[in-house]
mmCIF file of C-alpha atoms and ligand atoms in Angstrom:
data_model
loop_
_atom_site.group_PDB
_atom_site.id
_atom_site.type_symbol
_atom_site.label_atom_id
_atom_site.label_comp_id
_atom_site.label_asym_id
_atom_site.label_seq_id
_atom_site.Cartn_x
_atom_site.Cartn_y
_atom_site.Cartn_z
ATOM 1 C CA MET U 240 0.000 0.000 0.000
ATOM 2 C CA LYS U 241 1.156 3.564 -0.624
ATOM 3 C CA PHE U 242 1.113 5.560 2.622
ATOM 4 C CA LEU U 243 1.554 9.209 3.414
ATOM 5 C CA VAL U 244 2.897 9.597 6.948
ATOM 6 C CA THR U 245 2.936 13.138 8.343
ATOM 7 C CA GLY U 246 5.298 13.797 11.257
ATOM 8 C CA CYS U 247 7.504 10.959 9.987
ATOM 9 C CA ALA U 248 10.679 12.283 11.674
ATOM 10 C CA GLY U 249 9.175 12.335 15.146
ATOM 11 C CA PHE U 250 9.152 9.735 17.879
ATOM 12 C CA ILE U 251 6.094 7.716 16.838
ATOM 13 C CA GLY U 252 6.319 8.607 13.140
ATOM 14 C CA SER U 253 9.857 7.287 12.723
ATOM 15 C CA ASN U 254 9.083 4.034 14.520
ATOM 16 C CA LEU U 255 5.965 3.651 12.394
ATOM 17 C CA VAL U 256 7.708 4.262 9.063
ATOM 18 C CA GLU U 257 10.452 1.817 9.992
ATOM 19 C CA LYS U 258 7.857 -0.872 10.649
ATOM 20 C CA LEU U 259 5.806 -0.095 7.517
ATOM 21 C CA LEU U 260 8.931 -0.449 5.370
ATOM 22 C CA LEU U 261 9.538 -3.979 6.659
ATOM 23 C CA ASN U 262 6.681 -4.966 4.362
ATOM 24 C CA SER U 263 8.069 -4.833 0.824
ATOM 25 C CA ASP U 264 4.569 -4.179 -0.579
ATOM 26 C CA ASN U 265 4.526 -0.779 1.112
ATOM 27 C CA PHE U 266 5.757 2.568 -0.150
ATOM 28 C CA VAL U 267 5.929 5.497 2.257
ATOM 29 C CA ILE U 268 5.907 9.199 1.530
ATOM 30 C CA GLY U 269 6.982 11.069 4.643
ATOM 31 C CA ILE U 270 6.392 14.705 5.541
ATOM 32 C CA ASP U 271 7.962 16.630 8.404
ATOM 33 C CA ASN U 272 8.917 20.279 8.938
ATOM 34 C CA PHE U 273 11.385 19.595 11.800
ATOM 35 C CA ASP U 274 9.272 21.680 14.134
ATOM 36 C CA ALA U 275 11.431 23.462 16.708
ATOM 37 C CA PHE U 276 9.671 21.879 19.724
ATOM 38 C CA TYR U 277 12.788 19.742 20.139
ATOM 39 C CA PRO U 278 16.106 19.733 18.252
ATOM 40 C CA LYS U 279 16.165 19.082 14.521
ATOM 41 C CA GLU U 280 19.256 16.839 14.947
ATOM 42 C CA ILE U 281 17.221 14.320 16.957
ATOM 43 C CA LYS U 282 14.635 14.135 14.170
ATOM 44 C CA GLN U 283 17.303 13.904 11.470
ATOM 45 C CA ASN U 284 18.831 11.012 13.396
ATOM 46 C CA ASN U 285 15.434 9.326 13.534
ATOM 47 C CA LEU U 286 15.156 9.675 9.759
ATOM 48 C CA LYS U 287 18.587 8.132 9.192
ATOM 49 C CA ASN U 288 17.062 4.746 9.945
ATOM 50 C CA PHE U 289 15.180 4.702 6.629
ATOM 51 C CA ILE U 290 15.985 7.846 4.605
ATOM 52 C CA ASN U 291 17.945 5.763 2.067
ATOM 53 C CA ASN U 292 15.291 3.090 1.709
ATOM 54 C CA LYS U 293 14.160 3.029 -1.948
ATOM 55 C CA LYS U 294 10.577 2.636 -0.843
ATOM 56 C CA PHE U 295 10.663 5.886 1.117
ATOM 57 C CA GLU U 296 10.465 9.458 -0.116
ATOM 58 C CA PHE U 297 10.880 12.427 2.205
ATOM 59 C CA TYR U 298 9.541 15.965 1.947
ATOM 60 C CA GLU U 299 10.597 18.684 4.377
ATOM 61 C CA THR U 300 7.238 20.389 4.306
ATOM 62 C CA ASP U 301 4.916 22.140 6.677
ATOM 63 C CA ILE U 302 1.358 20.805 6.701
ATOM 64 C CA THR U 303 0.099 24.385 6.913
ATOM 65 C CA ASN U 304 1.647 25.054 3.503
ATOM 66 C CA LYS U 305 -1.270 24.129 1.236
ATOM 67 C CA LYS U 306 0.638 24.675 -1.993
ATOM 68 C CA GLU U 307 3.503 22.329 -1.152
ATOM 69 C CA LEU U 308 1.097 19.805 0.286
ATOM 70 C CA LYS U 309 -0.969 19.874 -2.909
ATOM 71 C CA ASN U 310 2.139 19.196 -5.005
ATOM 72 C CA ILE U 311 2.860 16.099 -2.944
ATOM 73 C CA PHE U 312 -0.717 14.828 -3.127
ATOM 74 C CA SER U 313 -0.889 15.410 -6.882
ATOM 75 C CA LYS U 314 2.396 13.617 -7.525
ATOM 76 C CA HIS U 315 1.674 10.377 -5.678
ATOM 77 C CA ASN U 316 -1.204 7.942 -5.766
ATOM 78 C CA ILE U 317 -1.568 7.860 -2.021
ATOM 79 C CA GLU U 318 -3.891 5.166 -0.676
ATOM 80 C CA CYS U 319 -3.784 5.806 3.037
ATOM 81 C CA VAL U 320 -2.835 8.846 5.122
ATOM 82 C CA ILE U 321 -1.489 8.367 8.635
ATOM 83 C CA HIS U 322 -1.565 11.843 10.098
ATOM 84 C CA LEU U 323 0.713 12.297 13.108
ATOM 85 C CA ALA U 324 2.218 15.739 12.469
ATOM 86 C CA ALA U 325 1.284 18.018 15.323
ATOM 87 C CA LYS U 326 2.562 20.289 17.986
ATOM 88 C CA ALA U 327 2.569 17.568 20.599
ATOM 89 C CA GLY U 328 3.449 19.034 24.013
ATOM 90 C CA VAL U 329 0.731 19.799 26.563
ATOM 91 C CA ARG U 330 2.560 22.371 28.702
ATOM 92 C CA PRO U 331 3.879 24.699 25.921
ATOM 93 C CA SER U 332 0.414 24.810 24.379
ATOM 94 C CA PHE U 333 -0.750 27.418 26.934
ATOM 95 C CA ASP U 334 1.680 30.025 25.601
ATOM 96 C CA LYS U 335 1.442 29.085 21.937
ATOM 97 C CA GLN U 336 -2.250 28.578 21.323
ATOM 98 C CA GLU U 337 -2.219 30.209 17.873
ATOM 99 C CA GLU U 338 0.587 27.937 16.685
ATOM 100 C CA TYR U 339 -1.177 24.868 18.035
ATOM 101 C CA ILE U 340 -4.389 25.845 16.253
ATOM 102 C CA ALA U 341 -2.517 26.553 13.003
ATOM 103 C CA THR U 342 -0.667 23.235 12.916
ATOM 104 C CA ASN U 343 -3.038 20.880 14.640
ATOM 105 C CA ILE U 344 -6.393 22.157 13.395
ATOM 106 C CA ASN U 345 -5.690 24.049 10.149
ATOM 107 C CA GLY U 346 -3.037 21.502 9.154
ATOM 108 C CA THR U 347 -5.506 18.662 9.654
ATOM 109 C CA GLN U 348 -8.100 20.533 7.615
ATOM 110 C CA ASN U 349 -5.587 20.862 4.746
ATOM 111 C CA ILE U 350 -4.963 17.125 4.836
ATOM 112 C CA LEU U 351 -8.697 16.393 4.750
ATOM 113 C CA GLU U 352 -9.327 18.823 1.857
ATOM 114 C CA LEU U 353 -6.590 17.226 -0.212
ATOM 115 C CA MET U 354 -7.684 13.701 0.635
ATOM 116 C CA ASN U 355 -11.128 14.624 -0.623
ATOM 117 C CA LYS U 356 -9.764 16.319 -3.742
ATOM 118 C CA TYR U 357 -7.578 13.348 -4.663
ATOM 119 C CA ASN U 358 -10.144 10.759 -3.606
ATOM 120 C CA ILE U 359 -8.040 9.158 -0.876
ATOM 121 C CA GLN U 360 -10.397 7.255 1.352
ATOM 122 C CA LYS U 361 -8.390 6.057 4.318
ATOM 123 C CA LEU U 362 -7.232 8.265 7.202
ATOM 124 C CA ILE U 363 -5.685 7.296 10.510
ATOM 125 C CA PHE U 364 -5.383 10.238 12.897
ATOM 126 C CA THR U 365 -3.473 10.231 16.172
ATOM 127 C CA SER U 366 -5.615 11.825 18.804
ATOM 128 C CA SER U 367 -4.761 11.757 22.481
ATOM 129 C CA SER U 368 -5.936 10.508 25.866
ATOM 130 C CA SER U 369 -5.638 14.135 26.979
ATOM 131 C CA VAL U 370 -9.053 14.813 25.385
ATOM 132 C CA TYR U 371 -10.586 13.080 28.432
ATOM 133 C CA GLY U 372 -9.293 15.834 30.733
ATOM 134 C CA ASN U 373 -10.005 14.858 34.327
ATOM 135 C CA ALA U 374 -13.119 12.840 33.423
ATOM 136 C CA ASP U 375 -14.237 11.194 36.645
ATOM 137 C CA TYR U 376 -14.226 7.543 35.597
ATOM 138 C CA GLU U 377 -12.085 4.622 36.738
ATOM 139 C CA LYS U 378 -11.339 3.678 33.117
ATOM 140 C CA LEU U 379 -11.578 6.019 30.158
ATOM 141 C CA SER U 380 -13.733 4.700 27.355
ATOM 142 C CA GLU U 381 -14.593 6.216 24.000
ATOM 143 C CA ASP U 382 -18.293 6.575 24.803
ATOM 144 C CA ILE U 383 -17.756 9.110 27.622
ATOM 145 C CA GLU U 384 -19.660 12.229 26.559
ATOM 146 C CA ASN U 385 -19.228 15.967 27.152
ATOM 147 C CA LEU U 386 -15.468 15.829 27.442
ATOM 148 C CA SER U 387 -13.696 18.808 29.018
ATOM 149 C CA PRO U 388 -10.023 18.880 28.006
ATOM 150 C CA ILE U 389 -7.840 21.002 30.286
ATOM 151 C CA SER U 390 -5.163 22.233 27.850
ATOM 152 C CA PRO U 391 -5.132 24.011 24.484
ATOM 153 C CA TYR U 392 -3.267 20.987 23.052
ATOM 154 C CA ALA U 393 -6.033 18.621 24.120
ATOM 155 C CA ASN U 394 -8.657 21.025 22.784
ATOM 156 C CA THR U 395 -7.032 20.958 19.347
ATOM 157 C CA LYS U 396 -7.110 17.143 19.334
ATOM 158 C CA LEU U 397 -10.796 17.024 20.297
ATOM 159 C CA GLU U 398 -11.586 19.642 17.673
ATOM 160 C CA CYS U 399 -9.732 17.588 15.039
ATOM 161 C CA GLU U 400 -11.812 14.532 15.923
ATOM 162 C CA LYS U 401 -14.979 16.590 15.331
ATOM 163 C CA ILE U 402 -13.740 18.001 12.018
ATOM 164 C CA ILE U 403 -12.693 14.551 10.836
ATOM 165 C CA ARG U 404 -16.099 13.115 11.795
ATOM 166 C CA GLU U 405 -17.804 15.831 9.729
ATOM 167 C CA TYR U 406 -15.601 15.108 6.710
ATOM 168 C CA THR U 407 -16.418 11.408 6.866
ATOM 169 C CA GLN U 408 -20.114 12.322 6.867
ATOM 170 C CA LYS U 409 -19.944 14.533 3.779
ATOM 171 C CA THR U 410 -17.212 12.776 1.738
ATOM 172 C CA ASP U 411 -15.969 9.266 0.910
ATOM 173 C CA ILE U 412 -13.204 9.538 3.506
ATOM 174 C CA ASN U 413 -13.107 6.765 6.123
ATOM 175 C CA ALA U 414 -11.273 7.633 9.309
ATOM 176 C CA ILE U 415 -10.101 6.167 12.563
ATOM 177 C CA CYS U 416 -9.050 8.547 15.325
ATOM 178 C CA LEU U 417 -6.772 6.689 17.697
ATOM 179 C CA ARG U 418 -6.575 8.144 21.184
ATOM 180 C CA LEU U 419 -3.010 7.328 22.167
ATOM 181 C CA PHE U 420 -2.089 6.990 25.829
ATOM 182 C CA THR U 421 1.411 8.125 26.944
ATOM 183 C CA VAL U 422 3.693 6.351 24.503
ATOM 184 C CA TYR U 423 7.234 5.451 25.586
ATOM 185 C CA GLY U 424 10.216 3.599 24.142
ATOM 186 C CA LYS U 425 12.909 3.892 21.506
ATOM 187 C CA ARG U 426 13.428 7.509 20.254
ATOM 188 C CA GLN U 427 11.031 8.909 22.808
ATOM 189 C CA ARG U 428 10.593 12.670 22.835
ATOM 190 C CA PRO U 429 13.050 14.443 25.119
ATOM 191 C CA ASP U 430 10.293 16.452 26.854
ATOM 192 C CA LEU U 431 8.522 13.362 28.231
ATOM 193 C CA ALA U 432 8.985 12.434 31.900
ATOM 194 C CA ILE U 433 10.388 8.906 31.419
ATOM 195 C CA THR U 434 13.156 10.194 29.137
ATOM 196 C CA LYS U 435 14.144 12.916 31.595
ATOM 197 C CA PHE U 436 14.043 10.596 34.622
ATOM 198 C CA VAL U 437 16.125 7.867 32.980
ATOM 199 C CA LYS U 438 18.746 10.248 31.586
ATOM 200 C CA ASN U 439 19.067 12.260 34.800
ATOM 201 C CA LEU U 440 19.317 9.214 37.018
ATOM 202 C CA MET U 441 21.885 7.626 34.699
ATOM 203 C CA ASN U 442 23.951 10.810 34.965
ATOM 204 C CA ASN U 443 23.449 11.119 38.763
ATOM 205 C CA LYS U 444 21.383 14.273 38.351
ATOM 206 C CA GLU U 445 18.378 15.327 40.388
ATOM 207 C CA ILE U 446 14.944 14.600 38.923
ATOM 208 C CA THR U 447 12.018 17.015 39.109
ATOM 209 C CA LEU U 448 8.714 15.454 39.979
ATOM 210 C CA TYR U 449 5.536 17.490 39.514
ATOM 211 C CA GLY U 450 2.952 16.743 42.200
ATOM 212 C CA ASP U 451 3.382 14.283 45.062
ATOM 213 C CA GLY U 452 3.835 11.197 42.868
ATOM 214 C CA SER U 453 0.212 10.096 43.140
ATOM 215 C CA THR U 454 -0.734 10.980 39.564
ATOM 216 C CA SER U 455 -0.785 8.019 37.227
ATOM 217 C CA ARG U 456 -0.494 7.244 33.541
ATOM 218 C CA ASP U 457 -1.372 4.465 31.180
ATOM 219 C CA TYR U 458 2.049 3.966 29.563
ATOM 220 C CA THR U 459 1.954 2.291 26.146
ATOM 221 C CA TYR U 460 5.067 0.758 24.640
ATOM 222 C CA ILE U 461 5.973 2.178 21.227
ATOM 223 C CA ASP U 462 5.879 -1.206 19.432
ATOM 224 C CA ASP U 463 2.343 -1.795 20.682
ATOM 225 C CA THR U 464 1.264 1.682 19.547
ATOM 226 C CA VAL U 465 2.837 1.198 16.120
ATOM 227 C CA ASN U 466 1.169 -2.209 15.728
ATOM 228 C CA GLY U 467 -2.165 -0.650 16.700
ATOM 229 C CA ILE U 468 -1.782 2.100 14.092
ATOM 230 C CA ILE U 469 -0.926 -0.460 11.404
ATOM 231 C CA GLU U 470 -3.854 -2.684 12.389
ATOM 232 C CA ALA U 471 -6.142 0.356 12.096
ATOM 233 C CA THR U 472 -5.117 0.805 8.443
ATOM 234 C CA LYS U 473 -6.572 -2.625 7.651
ATOM 235 C CA TYR U 474 -10.159 -2.075 8.738
ATOM 236 C CA PRO U 475 -12.722 -0.353 6.507
ATOM 237 C CA LEU U 476 -14.567 1.533 9.254
ATOM 238 C CA LYS U 477 -16.452 4.690 8.245
ATOM 239 C CA PHE U 478 -15.598 6.642 11.380
ATOM 240 C CA GLU U 479 -14.432 5.413 14.754
ATOM 241 C CA ILE U 480 -12.633 6.786 17.779
ATOM 242 C CA ILE U 481 -10.539 4.082 19.419
ATOM 243 C CA ASN U 482 -8.308 4.096 22.503
ATOM 244 C CA LEU U 483 -4.819 2.646 22.124
ATOM 245 C CA GLY U 484 -3.444 2.182 25.610
ATOM 246 C CA ALA U 485 -1.819 -0.506 27.694
ATOM 247 C CA GLY U 486 -4.981 -0.934 29.779
ATOM 248 C CA ASN U 487 -3.017 -0.292 32.953
ATOM 249 C CA SER U 488 -2.275 2.748 35.098
ATOM 250 C CA ILE U 489 1.026 3.277 36.910
ATOM 251 C CA LEU U 490 1.611 5.777 39.696
ATOM 252 C CA LEU U 491 4.327 8.333 38.992
ATOM 253 C CA LYS U 492 6.140 7.389 42.215
ATOM 254 C CA ASP U 493 6.031 3.692 41.229
ATOM 255 C CA MET U 494 7.425 4.551 37.818
ATOM 256 C CA VAL U 495 10.367 6.281 39.506
ATOM 257 C CA THR U 496 10.909 3.256 41.774
ATOM 258 C CA LEU U 497 10.974 0.941 38.747
ATOM 259 C CA ILE U 498 13.553 3.148 37.029
ATOM 260 C CA GLU U 499 15.654 3.163 40.230
ATOM 261 C CA LYS U 500 15.438 -0.623 40.382
ATOM 262 C CA GLU U 501 16.395 -1.035 36.732
ATOM 263 C CA LEU U 502 19.365 1.383 37.044
ATOM 264 C CA LYS U 503 20.260 0.192 40.564
ATOM 265 C CA LYS U 504 20.425 3.819 41.767
ATOM 266 C CA ASN U 505 18.485 5.995 44.179
ATOM 267 C CA ALA U 506 16.933 9.133 42.737
ATOM 268 C CA LYS U 507 17.415 12.568 44.240
ATOM 269 C CA ILE U 508 13.935 14.006 43.810
ATOM 270 C CA LYS U 509 12.913 17.646 43.732
ATOM 271 C CA TYR U 510 9.146 17.997 44.254
ATOM 272 C CA MET U 511 7.337 20.787 42.401
ATOM 273 C CA PRO U 512 3.626 21.649 42.182
ATOM 274 C CA MET U 513 1.616 19.940 39.439
ATOM 275 C CA GLN U 514 1.739 21.810 36.170
ATOM 276 C CA LYS U 515 -1.138 23.412 34.344
ATOM 277 C CA GLY U 516 -2.688 20.993 31.858
ATOM 278 C CA ASP U 517 -1.491 17.817 33.589
ATOM 279 C CA VAL U 518 -4.365 15.433 34.299
ATOM 280 C CA PHE U 519 -4.439 13.314 37.471
ATOM 281 C CA LYS U 520 -4.877 9.923 35.923
ATOM 282 C CA THR U 521 -5.162 8.115 32.635
ATOM 283 C CA TYR U 522 -6.324 4.526 32.456
ATOM 284 C CA SER U 523 -7.623 3.232 29.136
ATOM 285 C CA ASP U 524 -10.506 0.942 28.460
ATOM 286 C CA ILE U 525 -9.164 -0.932 25.427
ATOM 287 C CA SER U 526 -12.086 -3.258 24.792
ATOM 288 C CA LYS U 527 -13.040 -1.376 21.602
ATOM 289 C CA ALA U 528 -9.545 -1.762 20.093
ATOM 290 C CA LYS U 529 -9.640 -5.462 20.936
ATOM 291 C CA ARG U 530 -13.086 -5.861 19.379
ATOM 292 C CA LEU U 531 -12.707 -3.718 16.241
ATOM 293 C CA LEU U 532 -8.993 -3.966 15.454
ATOM 294 C CA LYS U 533 -8.228 -7.355 17.032
ATOM 295 C CA TRP U 534 -5.393 -5.464 18.689
ATOM 296 C CA GLN U 535 -3.996 -5.951 22.102
ATOM 297 C CA PRO U 536 -0.863 -4.559 23.777
ATOM 298 C CA LYS U 537 1.830 -7.127 24.475
ATOM 299 C CA THR U 538 4.493 -5.273 26.452
ATOM 300 C CA LYS U 539 4.448 -5.167 30.263
ATOM 301 C CA PHE U 540 5.734 -1.849 31.644
ATOM 302 C CA GLU U 541 8.790 -3.392 33.346
ATOM 303 C CA GLN U 542 9.797 -5.076 30.086
ATOM 304 C CA GLY U 543 9.255 -1.927 27.978
ATOM 305 C CA LEU U 544 11.163 0.171 30.485
ATOM 306 C CA HIS U 545 14.069 -2.281 30.389
ATOM 307 C CA GLN U 546 14.138 -2.086 26.573
ATOM 308 C CA PHE U 547 13.947 1.711 26.645
ATOM 309 C CA ILE U 548 16.829 1.935 29.116
ATOM 310 C CA GLU U 549 18.895 -0.412 26.931
ATOM 311 C CA PHE U 550 18.179 1.906 23.999
ATOM 312 C CA ILE U 551 19.323 5.004 25.946
ATOM 313 C CA ARG U 552 22.464 3.130 27.036
ATOM 314 C CA SER U 553 23.295 2.164 23.440
ATOM 315 C CA GLU U 554 22.750 5.779 22.354
ATOM 316 C CA GLN U 555 25.091 7.109 25.048
ATOM 317 C CA GLU U 556 27.865 4.655 24.212
HETATM 318 N N1 NAD E 820 3.930 10.517 22.407
HETATM 319 C C1 NAD E 820 2.759 10.388 23.033
HETATM 320 O O1 NAD E 820 2.704 9.914 24.176
HETATM 321 C C2 NAD E 820 1.465 10.789 22.357
HETATM 322 C C3 NAD E 820 0.276 10.617 23.067
HETATM 323 C C4 NAD E 820 -0.921 10.999 22.465
HETATM 324 C C5 NAD E 820 -0.933 11.486 21.180
HETATM 325 N N2 NAD E 820 0.240 11.648 20.509
HETATM 326 C C6 NAD E 820 0.183 12.188 19.143
HETATM 327 O O2 NAD E 820 0.949 11.377 18.277
HETATM 328 C C7 NAD E 820 1.551 12.177 17.252
HETATM 329 C C8 NAD E 820 3.060 11.965 17.230
HETATM 330 O O3 NAD E 820 3.586 12.324 18.504
HETATM 331 P P1 NAD E 820 5.120 12.157 18.902
HETATM 332 O O4 NAD E 820 5.168 11.866 20.339
HETATM 333 O O5 NAD E 820 5.776 11.260 17.922
HETATM 334 O O6 NAD E 820 5.602 13.671 18.718
HETATM 335 P P2 NAD E 820 6.849 14.259 17.895
HETATM 336 O O7 NAD E 820 6.881 15.709 18.247
HETATM 337 O O8 NAD E 820 8.051 13.435 18.146
HETATM 338 O O9 NAD E 820 6.389 14.053 16.393
HETATM 339 C C9 NAD E 820 5.577 14.973 15.700
HETATM 340 C C10 NAD E 820 6.284 15.311 14.394
HETATM 341 O O10 NAD E 820 5.451 16.218 13.668
HETATM 342 C C11 NAD E 820 6.295 17.193 13.075
HETATM 343 N N3 NAD E 820 5.524 18.400 12.853
HETATM 344 C C12 NAD E 820 5.081 19.298 13.780
HETATM 345 N N4 NAD E 820 4.454 20.305 13.187
HETATM 346 C C13 NAD E 820 4.493 20.064 11.848
HETATM 347 C C14 NAD E 820 4.032 20.758 10.712
HETATM 348 N N5 NAD E 820 3.393 21.936 10.827
HETATM 349 N N6 NAD E 820 4.251 20.233 9.490
HETATM 350 C C15 NAD E 820 4.904 19.051 9.350
HETATM 351 N N7 NAD E 820 5.386 18.338 10.399
HETATM 352 C C16 NAD E 820 5.168 18.849 11.631
HETATM 353 C C17 NAD E 820 7.400 17.424 14.089
HETATM 354 O O11 NAD E 820 8.568 17.992 13.512
HETATM 355 C C18 NAD E 820 7.613 16.016 14.629
HETATM 356 O O12 NAD E 820 8.659 15.351 13.951
HETATM 357 C C19 NAD E 820 1.147 13.621 17.564
HETATM 358 O O13 NAD E 820 0.002 13.939 16.800
HETATM 359 C C20 NAD E 820 0.792 13.586 19.031
HETATM 360 O O14 NAD E 820 -0.120 14.596 19.373
HETATM 361 C C21 NAD E 820 1.446 11.314 21.074
#
């Protein structure tokens, strides 16, 4: 199949493209603008893993640039769009709302317009567990109504889901919005807590913990997320919103203990107040993904953490 993957140089995008290219029937067109949220060199390094693959073609393009985007769509017979490009951090979104709206919402609209124009019928969109805000449920399931996200980032993701739903109603586009829950593993973004904790502890530096350690997250291992995205490309569903999580929730303080255990070191912890936009808990109900995509996560947190730490070690050597 011929895929267009936006955000292909990022954490999830680069792992996804690498996996897609293992199937010799696939061809991948990748788009990324090396957004300044974290250093370009990290993203260029991610790309090195497949930039020379003959079944991959890269465009350094911004998804808000309609003209360049149109050239790419007109040149290739794309069959499926996997749209990951976004401004992805929760905390910076408070100060950069306009930029988040431009990339996340207007960029998504550009993709939808061009998919419609070039009659491309399959879209996978990466939404986020953050759309649930602090919804007062033990497990978060897709049928929870009246969601109240608590950050501009999360608002843009919820808005995108709505826009995509509307497009599927008035065009031939079929779409699956996957609500990803905190993804971790190889090439993880430098702004995410696990990356910072592991690197600081390895280098005997203090770690900063926001809150008292009682917040919790459903951590999903990158390989499981990537497999879920690929499974989603196989199902002809008109429009669905589906959680992709590990179906587990780990306390922040327990996550730190597991990292200490794995590195055989004790962390020096600096406690700071919780930050604006951080939710208290995420815990996914993944029954819909199991039912509709026949997908299920395979990696236990301890195992994924071990693999991630091995990856950081190999990078530092
Ligand atoms: N990592 C997670 O835990 C997580 C959780 C929920 C949802 N998501 C979503 O998954 C997707 C990928 O996230 P990630 O963690 O890999 O983030 P990332 O920042 O590593 O990847 C996003 C990529 O998009 C690119 N990009 C940003 N703006 C662009 C633009 N205007 N034009 C073209 N490219 C642009 C960036 O340069 C980057 O390479 C995002 O949509 C994010 O919101 C991630």
